[in-house]
């Protein structure tokens, strides 16, 4: 199993540009999450999904959108990139069944200039 | 919502000594407390977790203790080794059912050879 795969690994965007961060998992996990990690800080939850077709906001959803059309994929969309969105983004998945371990991808390092 | 505080933010210990990292949480309904280790430039990885029906859990050199009354939990690493150098994050579950985690801000542990 590849686990959780994120693409791209690095990206530089100009202010106002849009992009989609891709996340896919091959563990058939129902729960998926997007976090951002700012330097020297913990992980902040952006959006999460408990299954295909179901998404909900986390702690810091402004400026982002998500979709979950399949169990495997959970893309994160930035519509109008702003410098405040410069961060490392992690996708994670979790098996359903009461507080199971979350499995993280390798992250996407995004810089907005 | 849940609030998790983590101390200290940095910790240096001599190789072979013990390290202790402490976290407090605010929501008495939280029932799951994982610890993640993140090496430089890598993904967070679960190292140990504890549920609220257990007071202590041990896995080789790593142990976690939980005091539900005081709402705090701690990570203990004994006989520290250079490979223990990393950032450690505690977390607490927000609600039973959708398993949203709230993370602490992290502790950078440095093992001095």
mmCIF file with all atom_site columns, C-alpha atoms in Angstrom, chain A residues 2-4 31 33 35 37 40-45 48 50 57-59 90 94-107 109, chain B residues 2 30-34 36 38 40-46 49 51 87 89 93-106 108:
data_model
loop_
_atom_site.group_PDB
_atom_site.id
_atom_site.type_symbol
_atom_site.label_atom_id
_atom_site.label_alt_id
_atom_site.label_comp_id
_atom_site.label_asym_id
_atom_site.label_entity_id
_atom_site.label_seq_id
_atom_site.pdbx_PDB_ins_code
_atom_site.Cartn_x
_atom_site.Cartn_y
_atom_site.Cartn_z
_atom_site.occupancy
_atom_site.B_iso_or_equiv
_atom_site.pdbx_formal_charge
_atom_site.auth_seq_id
_atom_site.auth_comp_id
_atom_site.auth_asym_id
_atom_site.auth_atom_id
_atom_site.pdbx_PDB_model_num
ATOM 1  C CA . UNK A 1 2   ? 1.220   3.497  -0.836 1.00 0.00 ? 2   UNK A CA 1
ATOM 2  C CA . UNK A 1 3   ? -0.775  4.949  2.075  1.00 0.00 ? 3   UNK A CA 1
ATOM 3  C CA . UNK A 1 4   ? -1.596  8.654  1.717  1.00 0.00 ? 4   UNK A CA 1
ATOM 4  C CA . UNK A 1 31  ? -12.308 9.666  7.196  1.00 0.00 ? 31  UNK A CA 1
ATOM 5  C CA . UNK A 1 33  ? -8.565  15.487 6.800  1.00 0.00 ? 33  UNK A CA 1
ATOM 6  C CA . UNK A 1 35  ? -4.361  20.392 7.971  1.00 0.00 ? 35  UNK A CA 1
ATOM 7  C CA . UNK A 1 37  ? 1.152   23.663 9.637  1.00 0.00 ? 37  UNK A CA 1
ATOM 8  C CA . UNK A 1 40  ? 6.785   26.468 14.840 1.00 0.00 ? 40  UNK A CA 1
ATOM 9  C CA . UNK A 1 41  ? 3.095   25.720 15.213 1.00 0.00 ? 41  UNK A CA 1
ATOM 10 C CA . UNK A 1 42  ? 0.880   22.701 15.508 1.00 0.00 ? 42  UNK A CA 1
ATOM 11 C CA . UNK A 1 43  ? -1.538  21.384 12.945 1.00 0.00 ? 43  UNK A CA 1
ATOM 12 C CA . UNK A 1 44  ? -4.717  23.325 12.275 1.00 0.00 ? 44  UNK A CA 1
ATOM 13 C CA . UNK A 1 45  ? -7.697  21.509 10.755 1.00 0.00 ? 45  UNK A CA 1
ATOM 14 C CA . UNK A 1 48  ? -12.554 17.068 6.943  1.00 0.00 ? 48  UNK A CA 1
ATOM 15 C CA . UNK A 1 50  ? -16.351 11.301 6.968  1.00 0.00 ? 50  UNK A CA 1
ATOM 16 C CA . UNK A 1 57  ? -15.389 22.821 7.982  1.00 0.00 ? 57  UNK A CA 1
ATOM 17 C CA . UNK A 1 58  ? -12.599 22.614 10.491 1.00 0.00 ? 58  UNK A CA 1
ATOM 18 C CA . UNK A 1 59  ? -10.963 25.362 12.513 1.00 0.00 ? 59  UNK A CA 1
ATOM 19 C CA . UNK A 1 90  ? -0.880  17.784 5.272  1.00 0.00 ? 90  UNK A CA 1
ATOM 20 C CA . UNK A 1 94  ? -8.320  7.406  9.304  1.00 0.00 ? 94  UNK A CA 1
ATOM 21 C CA . UNK A 1 95  ? -10.151 4.135  9.454  1.00 0.00 ? 95  UNK A CA 1
ATOM 22 C CA . UNK A 1 96  ? -13.717 4.480  10.725 1.00 0.00 ? 96  UNK A CA 1
ATOM 23 C CA . UNK A 1 97  ? -14.377 3.041  14.161 1.00 0.00 ? 97  UNK A CA 1
ATOM 24 C CA . UNK A 1 98  ? -13.825 5.339  17.127 1.00 0.00 ? 98  UNK A CA 1
ATOM 25 C CA . UNK A 1 99  ? -10.584 7.314  17.327 1.00 0.00 ? 99  UNK A CA 1
ATOM 26 C CA . UNK A 1 100 ? -8.238  5.332  15.125 1.00 0.00 ? 100 UNK A CA 1
ATOM 27 C CA . UNK A 1 101 ? -4.704  6.521  14.254 1.00 0.00 ? 101 UNK A CA 1
ATOM 28 C CA . UNK A 1 102 ? -4.491  9.148  11.540 1.00 0.00 ? 102 UNK A CA 1
ATOM 29 C CA . UNK A 1 103 ? -2.122  8.388  8.662  1.00 0.00 ? 103 UNK A CA 1
ATOM 30 C CA . UNK A 1 104 ? -0.443  11.427 7.126  1.00 0.00 ? 104 UNK A CA 1
ATOM 31 C CA . UNK A 1 105 ? 0.898   12.161 3.684  1.00 0.00 ? 105 UNK A CA 1
ATOM 32 C CA . UNK A 1 106 ? 4.328   13.715 3.132  1.00 0.00 ? 106 UNK A CA 1
ATOM 33 C CA . UNK A 1 107 ? 2.895   17.207 2.849  1.00 0.00 ? 107 UNK A CA 1
ATOM 34 C CA . UNK A 1 109 ? 5.024   23.029 0.918  1.00 0.00 ? 109 UNK A CA 1
ATOM 35 C CA . UNK B 2 2   ? -11.219 22.023 22.546 1.00 0.00 ? 2   UNK B CA 1
ATOM 36 C CA . UNK B 2 30  ? -12.369 14.478 25.146 1.00 0.00 ? 30  UNK B CA 1
ATOM 37 C CA . UNK B 2 31  ? -11.625 10.780 25.256 1.00 0.00 ? 31  UNK B CA 1
ATOM 38 C CA . UNK B 2 32  ? -8.672  10.085 22.972 1.00 0.00 ? 32  UNK B CA 1
ATOM 39 C CA . UNK B 2 33  ? -5.120  11.435 23.311 1.00 0.00 ? 33  UNK B CA 1
ATOM 40 C CA . UNK B 2 34  ? -2.518  10.544 20.676 1.00 0.00 ? 34  UNK B CA 1
ATOM 41 C CA . UNK B 2 36  ? 2.792   12.255 17.102 1.00 0.00 ? 36  UNK B CA 1
ATOM 42 C CA . UNK B 2 38  ? 7.617   14.679 13.385 1.00 0.00 ? 38  UNK B CA 1
ATOM 43 C CA . UNK B 2 40  ? 12.551  17.502 10.251 1.00 0.00 ? 40  UNK B CA 1
ATOM 44 C CA . UNK B 2 41  ? 10.818  17.801 6.886  1.00 0.00 ? 41  UNK B CA 1
ATOM 45 C CA . UNK B 2 42  ? 8.822   14.618 7.394  1.00 0.00 ? 42  UNK B CA 1
ATOM 46 C CA . UNK B 2 43  ? 5.215   13.679 8.046  1.00 0.00 ? 43  UNK B CA 1
ATOM 47 C CA . UNK B 2 44  ? 3.812   13.377 11.587 1.00 0.00 ? 44  UNK B CA 1
ATOM 48 C CA . UNK B 2 45  ? 3.698   9.766  12.743 1.00 0.00 ? 45  UNK B CA 1
ATOM 49 C CA . UNK B 2 46  ? 1.749   8.294  15.632 1.00 0.00 ? 46  UNK B CA 1
ATOM 50 C CA . UNK B 2 49  ? -2.041  6.927  22.129 1.00 0.00 ? 49  UNK B CA 1
ATOM 51 C CA . UNK B 2 51  ? -7.993  6.460  25.701 1.00 0.00 ? 51  UNK B CA 1
ATOM 52 C CA . UNK B 2 87  ? 9.166   17.651 17.281 1.00 0.00 ? 87  UNK B CA 1
ATOM 53 C CA . UNK B 2 89  ? 2.806   16.918 19.190 1.00 0.00 ? 89  UNK B CA 1
ATOM 54 C CA . UNK B 2 93  ? -10.223 14.382 20.265 1.00 0.00 ? 93  UNK B CA 1
ATOM 55 C CA . UNK B 2 94  ? -12.981 16.948 20.068 1.00 0.00 ? 94  UNK B CA 1
ATOM 56 C CA . UNK B 2 95  ? -16.071 14.747 19.774 1.00 0.00 ? 95  UNK B CA 1
ATOM 57 C CA . UNK B 2 96  ? -16.721 11.064 19.834 1.00 0.00 ? 96  UNK B CA 1
ATOM 58 C CA . UNK B 2 97  ? -18.108 10.135 16.446 1.00 0.00 ? 97  UNK B CA 1
ATOM 59 C CA . UNK B 2 98  ? -16.167 12.308 14.008 1.00 0.00 ? 98  UNK B CA 1
ATOM 60 C CA . UNK B 2 99  ? -12.728 12.095 15.665 1.00 0.00 ? 99  UNK B CA 1
ATOM 61 C CA . UNK B 2 100 ? -11.571 15.640 15.009 1.00 0.00 ? 100 UNK B CA 1
ATOM 62 C CA . UNK B 2 101 ? -8.195  16.171 16.685 1.00 0.00 ? 101 UNK B CA 1
ATOM 63 C CA . UNK B 2 102 ? -6.989  19.394 18.260 1.00 0.00 ? 102 UNK B CA 1
ATOM 64 C CA . UNK B 2 103 ? -3.200  19.553 18.329 1.00 0.00 ? 103 UNK B CA 1
ATOM 65 C CA . UNK B 2 104 ? -0.816  21.200 20.751 1.00 0.00 ? 104 UNK B CA 1
ATOM 66 C CA . UNK B 2 105 ? 1.843   23.571 19.411 1.00 0.00 ? 105 UNK B CA 1
ATOM 67 C CA . UNK B 2 106 ? 4.649   21.015 19.639 1.00 0.00 ? 106 UNK B CA 1
ATOM 68 C CA . UNK B 2 108 ? 11.193  20.371 19.896 1.00 0.00 ? 108 UNK B CA 1
#
